[in-house]
CSV table of C-alpha atoms in Angstrom, one decimal:
chain,number,residue,atom,x,y,z
A,1,MET,CA,-9.1,-45.7,58.7
A,2,GLN,CA,-10.9,-43.0,60.7
A,3,ALA,CA,-13.9,-45.3,61.4
A,4,LEU,CA,-11.5,-47.8,63.0
A,5,GLY,CA,-9.7,-45.2,65.0
A,6,ILE,CA,-6.4,-45.9,63.3
A,7,ASP,CA,-6.0,-42.2,62.3
A,8,VAL,CA,-5.3,-41.4,65.9
A,9,LEU,CA,-1.9,-43.1,65.7
A,10,PHE,CA,-0.7,-40.5,63.2
A,11,LYS,CA,-1.8,-37.5,65.1
A,12,GLY,CA,1.1,-35.5,66.7
A,13,THR,CA,3.6,-37.7,68.4
A,14,ASN,CA,1.2,-40.5,69.3
A,15,LEU,CA,3.1,-43.1,67.3
A,16,PHE,CA,6.4,-42.1,68.7
A,17,ARG,CA,5.0,-42.1,72.2
A,18,LEU,CA,3.7,-45.7,71.8
A,19,LEU,CA,7.2,-46.8,70.6
A,20,GLN,CA,8.8,-45.1,73.6
A,21,GLY,CA,6.3,-46.9,75.8
A,22,LEU,CA,7.2,-50.2,74.1
A,23,TRP,CA,10.9,-49.6,74.8
A,24,VAL,CA,10.1,-49.1,78.5
A,25,SER,CA,8.4,-52.5,78.5
A,26,ILE,CA,11.3,-54.1,76.6
A,27,GLU,CA,13.9,-52.5,78.9
A,28,ILE,CA,12.2,-53.8,82.1
A,29,SER,CA,11.8,-57.2,80.5
A,30,LEU,CA,15.4,-57.5,79.4
A,31,ILE,CA,16.8,-56.5,82.7
A,32,SER,CA,14.5,-58.9,84.6
A,33,VAL,CA,15.3,-61.7,82.2
A,34,VAL,CA,19.0,-61.4,82.6
A,35,ILE,CA,18.7,-61.4,86.4
A,36,SER,CA,16.3,-64.3,86.3
A,37,ILE,CA,18.6,-66.4,84.1
A,38,VAL,CA,21.6,-65.9,86.3
A,39,LEU,CA,19.9,-66.3,89.7
A,40,GLY,CA,17.6,-69.0,88.3
A,41,LEU,CA,20.6,-71.1,87.3
A,42,ILE,CA,21.9,-70.9,90.9
A,43,VAL,CA,18.5,-71.6,92.4
A,44,GLY,CA,17.9,-74.6,90.1
A,45,ILE,CA,21.2,-76.2,91.0
A,46,LEU,CA,20.5,-75.6,94.7
A,47,MET,CA,17.1,-77.3,94.3
A,48,THR,CA,18.9,-80.5,93.2
A,49,ILE,CA,21.3,-80.6,96.3
A,50,ASP,CA,20.4,-83.2,98.9
A,51,ARG,CA,19.8,-80.8,101.7
A,52,PRO,CA,16.3,-81.2,103.1
A,53,PHE,CA,16.1,-77.8,104.8
A,54,LEU,CA,17.4,-76.0,101.7
A,55,ARG,CA,14.9,-77.8,99.5
A,56,ILE,CA,12.0,-76.9,101.8
A,57,ILE,CA,13.0,-73.2,101.7
A,58,LEU,CA,13.2,-73.2,98.0
A,59,LYS,CA,10.0,-75.2,97.6
A,60,ILE,CA,8.2,-72.6,99.7
A,61,TYR,CA,9.7,-69.8,97.6
A,62,LEU,CA,8.5,-71.5,94.4
A,63,GLU,CA,5.0,-72.1,95.7
A,64,VAL,CA,4.6,-68.5,97.0
A,65,VAL,CA,5.6,-67.2,93.5
A,66,ARG,CA,3.2,-69.5,91.8
A,67,ILE,CA,0.3,-68.8,94.0
A,68,MET,CA,0.7,-65.0,94.4
A,69,PRO,CA,-0.4,-63.0,91.3
A,70,GLN,CA,2.3,-60.7,89.9
A,71,MET,CA,0.1,-57.7,90.4
A,72,VAL,CA,-0.2,-58.4,94.1
A,73,LEU,CA,3.5,-58.7,94.4
A,74,LEU,CA,3.9,-55.3,92.6
A,75,PHE,CA,1.5,-53.7,95.0
A,76,ILE,CA,3.3,-55.2,98.0
A,77,VAL,CA,6.7,-54.1,96.9
A,78,TYR,CA,5.8,-50.7,95.5
A,79,PHE,CA,3.2,-49.5,98.0
A,80,GLY,CA,3.7,-51.9,100.9
A,81,THR,CA,7.4,-51.3,101.5
A,82,THR,CA,6.8,-47.5,101.4
A,83,ARG,CA,4.1,-47.7,104.1
A,84,VAL,CA,5.7,-50.3,106.3
A,85,PHE,CA,9.4,-49.5,106.0
A,86,GLY,CA,9.4,-46.0,104.6
A,87,TRP,CA,11.5,-47.0,101.6
A,88,ASP,CA,11.2,-44.8,98.6
A,89,LEU,CA,11.4,-47.3,95.8
A,90,SER,CA,11.0,-46.2,92.2
A,91,ALA,CA,8.3,-47.9,90.2
A,92,GLU,CA,10.9,-49.1,87.7
A,93,PHE,CA,13.0,-50.7,90.4
A,94,SER,CA,9.9,-52.3,92.0
A,95,ALA,CA,8.9,-53.8,88.7
A,96,ILE,CA,12.3,-55.2,87.9
A,97,PHE,CA,12.5,-56.6,91.4
A,98,VAL,CA,9.1,-58.3,91.2
A,99,PHE,CA,9.7,-59.7,87.7
A,100,SER,CA,13.2,-60.9,88.7
A,101,PHE,CA,11.8,-62.5,91.9
A,102,TRP,CA,9.1,-64.3,89.9
A,103,GLY,CA,11.4,-65.2,86.9
A,104,THR,CA,14.1,-66.6,89.2
A,105,ALA,CA,11.7,-69.0,90.8
A,106,GLU,CA,10.3,-70.1,87.4
A,107,MET,CA,13.8,-70.4,85.8
A,108,GLY,CA,15.1,-72.2,88.9
A,109,ASP,CA,12.3,-74.8,88.5
A,110,LEU,CA,13.1,-75.2,84.8
A,111,VAL,CA,16.8,-75.7,85.6
A,112,ARG,CA,15.9,-78.3,88.3
A,113,GLY,CA,13.8,-80.2,85.8
A,114,ALA,CA,16.5,-80.0,83.1
A,115,ILE,CA,19.1,-81.3,85.5
A,116,LYS,CA,16.8,-84.2,86.6
A,117,THR,CA,16.6,-85.4,83.0
A,118,ILE,CA,20.4,-86.0,82.9
A,119,PRO,CA,21.1,-89.7,83.7
A,120,LYS,CA,22.4,-90.2,87.2
A,121,ILE,CA,25.3,-92.4,85.8
A,122,GLN,CA,26.9,-89.2,84.5
A,123,PHE,CA,27.2,-87.8,88.0
A,124,GLU,CA,28.6,-91.1,89.3
A,125,SER,CA,31.0,-91.4,86.4
A,126,SER,CA,32.4,-87.9,86.8
A,127,LEU,CA,33.0,-88.5,90.5
A,128,ALA,CA,34.7,-91.8,89.8
A,129,LEU,CA,37.0,-89.9,87.4
A,130,GLY,CA,38.1,-87.6,90.2
A,131,PHE,CA,35.9,-84.6,89.6
A,132,ASN,CA,34.5,-82.9,92.6
A,133,THR,CA,30.9,-81.7,92.8
A,134,VAL,CA,31.6,-78.2,91.5
A,135,GLN,CA,33.7,-79.5,88.6
A,136,THR,CA,31.0,-82.1,87.8
A,137,PHE,CA,28.4,-79.3,87.4
A,138,VAL,CA,30.6,-76.8,85.6
A,139,VAL,CA,32.2,-79.3,83.1
A,140,ILE,CA,29.5,-81.9,82.6
A,141,ILE,CA,26.1,-81.1,83.9
A,142,ILE,CA,25.6,-77.4,83.2
A,143,PRO,CA,26.5,-77.5,79.5
A,144,GLN,CA,23.9,-80.3,78.9
A,145,THR,CA,21.4,-78.5,81.1
A,146,ILE,CA,21.7,-75.3,79.0
A,147,ARG,CA,20.9,-77.2,75.8
A,148,ARG,CA,17.8,-78.7,77.4
A,149,LEU,CA,16.8,-75.4,79.0
A,150,ILE,CA,17.0,-72.9,76.2
A,151,PRO,CA,13.7,-73.6,74.5
A,152,LEU,CA,11.9,-73.6,77.8
A,153,ALA,CA,13.7,-70.4,78.9
A,154,ILE,CA,12.6,-68.6,75.7
A,155,ASN,CA,9.0,-69.4,76.5
A,156,LEU,CA,9.5,-67.9,79.9
A,157,ILE,CA,11.0,-64.8,78.3
A,158,THR,CA,7.8,-64.2,76.1
A,159,ARG,CA,5.7,-64.6,79.2
A,160,MET,CA,7.7,-62.0,81.0
A,161,ILE,CA,7.5,-59.6,78.1
A,162,LYS,CA,3.7,-59.9,78.0
A,163,THR,CA,3.4,-59.6,81.8
A,164,THR,CA,5.1,-56.3,81.9
A,165,SER,CA,1.8,-54.7,80.9
A,166,LEU,CA,1.0,-54.9,84.6
A,167,VAL,CA,3.5,-52.2,85.5
A,168,MET,CA,1.0,-49.6,84.4
A,169,MET,CA,-0.8,-50.3,87.6
A,170,ILE,CA,2.1,-48.7,89.6
A,171,GLY,CA,2.4,-45.7,87.3
A,172,ILE,CA,5.0,-46.7,84.8
A,173,VAL,CA,4.3,-45.2,81.4
A,174,GLU,CA,4.8,-48.3,79.3
A,175,VAL,CA,3.1,-49.0,76.0
A,176,LEU,CA,-0.3,-49.9,77.4
A,177,LYS,CA,-0.4,-46.8,79.7
A,178,VAL,CA,0.5,-44.6,76.7
A,179,ALA,CA,-2.3,-46.3,74.7
A,180,GLN,CA,-4.8,-45.4,77.4
A,181,GLN,CA,-3.6,-41.8,77.5
A,182,ILE,CA,-4.0,-41.5,73.8
A,183,ILE,CA,-7.5,-42.9,73.8
A,184,GLU,CA,-8.6,-40.6,76.7
A,185,ALA,CA,-7.2,-37.6,74.9
A,186,ASN,CA,-9.1,-38.4,71.7
A,187,ARG,CA,-12.3,-39.7,73.2
A,188,ASN,CA,-14.4,-36.9,71.8
A,189,THR,CA,-12.8,-36.5,68.4
A,190,SER,CA,-12.3,-40.2,67.7
A,191,PRO,CA,-14.8,-42.4,69.5
A,192,ASN,CA,-13.3,-45.6,68.0
A,193,ALA,CA,-9.8,-44.8,69.0
A,194,ALA,CA,-9.7,-47.7,71.4
A,195,PHE,CA,-10.0,-50.2,68.6
A,196,GLY,CA,-7.2,-48.7,66.5
A,197,VAL,CA,-4.8,-48.0,69.3
A,198,PHE,CA,-5.2,-51.4,71.1
A,199,ALA,CA,-5.0,-53.2,67.8
A,200,PHE,CA,-1.6,-51.5,67.2
A,201,VAL,CA,-0.5,-52.4,70.7
A,202,PHE,CA,-1.4,-56.0,69.9
A,203,PHE,CA,0.6,-55.8,66.7
A,204,LEU,CA,3.7,-54.5,68.6
A,205,TYR,CA,3.5,-57.4,71.1
A,206,PHE,CA,3.0,-59.8,68.3
A,207,ILE,CA,6.1,-58.7,66.2
A,208,ILE,CA,8.2,-59.1,69.4
A,209,CYS,CA,6.9,-62.3,70.9
A,210,TRP,CA,6.1,-64.3,67.7
A,211,PRO,CA,9.7,-64.6,66.4
A,212,ILE,CA,10.8,-65.5,69.9
A,213,SER,CA,8.1,-68.2,70.1
A,214,ARG,CA,9.1,-69.6,66.7
A,215,LEU,CA,12.7,-69.7,67.8
A,216,SER,CA,11.7,-71.8,70.8
A,217,ILE,CA,9.8,-74.3,68.7
A,218,TYR,CA,12.7,-74.5,66.2
A,219,LEU,CA,15.3,-75.2,68.9
A,220,GLU,CA,13.0,-77.7,70.7
A,221,LYS,CA,12.6,-79.7,67.5
A,222,ARG,CA,16.3,-79.4,66.6
A,223,TRP,CA,17.6,-80.5,70.0
A,224,ALA,CA,14.9,-83.0,70.8
């Protein structure tokens, strides 16, 4: 145990601090996921509307998010806005904003793809029955879209949880930052602390993400 550096976990409050850091990561993820799902549903529907200008704007938004690394977005929002606009944004708010900005684009594209899989005849039939566009989406399209979307959305959630490790770069004390602090504090007494601590961090991420991933696979097979 000592040779692997695992004993460091049980010194003082190290284990408790890691769990606190994990909760910070989960909290940022959950808030970002909820915002991304709500806004992503709206963006996805807008992507299917036959308005060329709107489609171009949303396409640019999606491409910017895909091309730009999340770490760069974090630096722009947290450090850039302070220097350019003088805004005093907290690190937590910046992280939630960036992950929601990224997640909304990704979720919107998933929603767009799910809507496109619905046969066009269903749109035409609903309009022929007297439904307007809003009623068509609310009553017919969105319920089917959600069923197709859930497995894909769950995969996005696991990606967002894992990506929250980047927030340590703007000073948020999440699980990876706490792990580094513990390793630094025990560098002399436990040279192998890095192995034990990071192995435990891997285990924490695994027990959170693996069940979510399995749920996604199960739903995808069940609703295929």
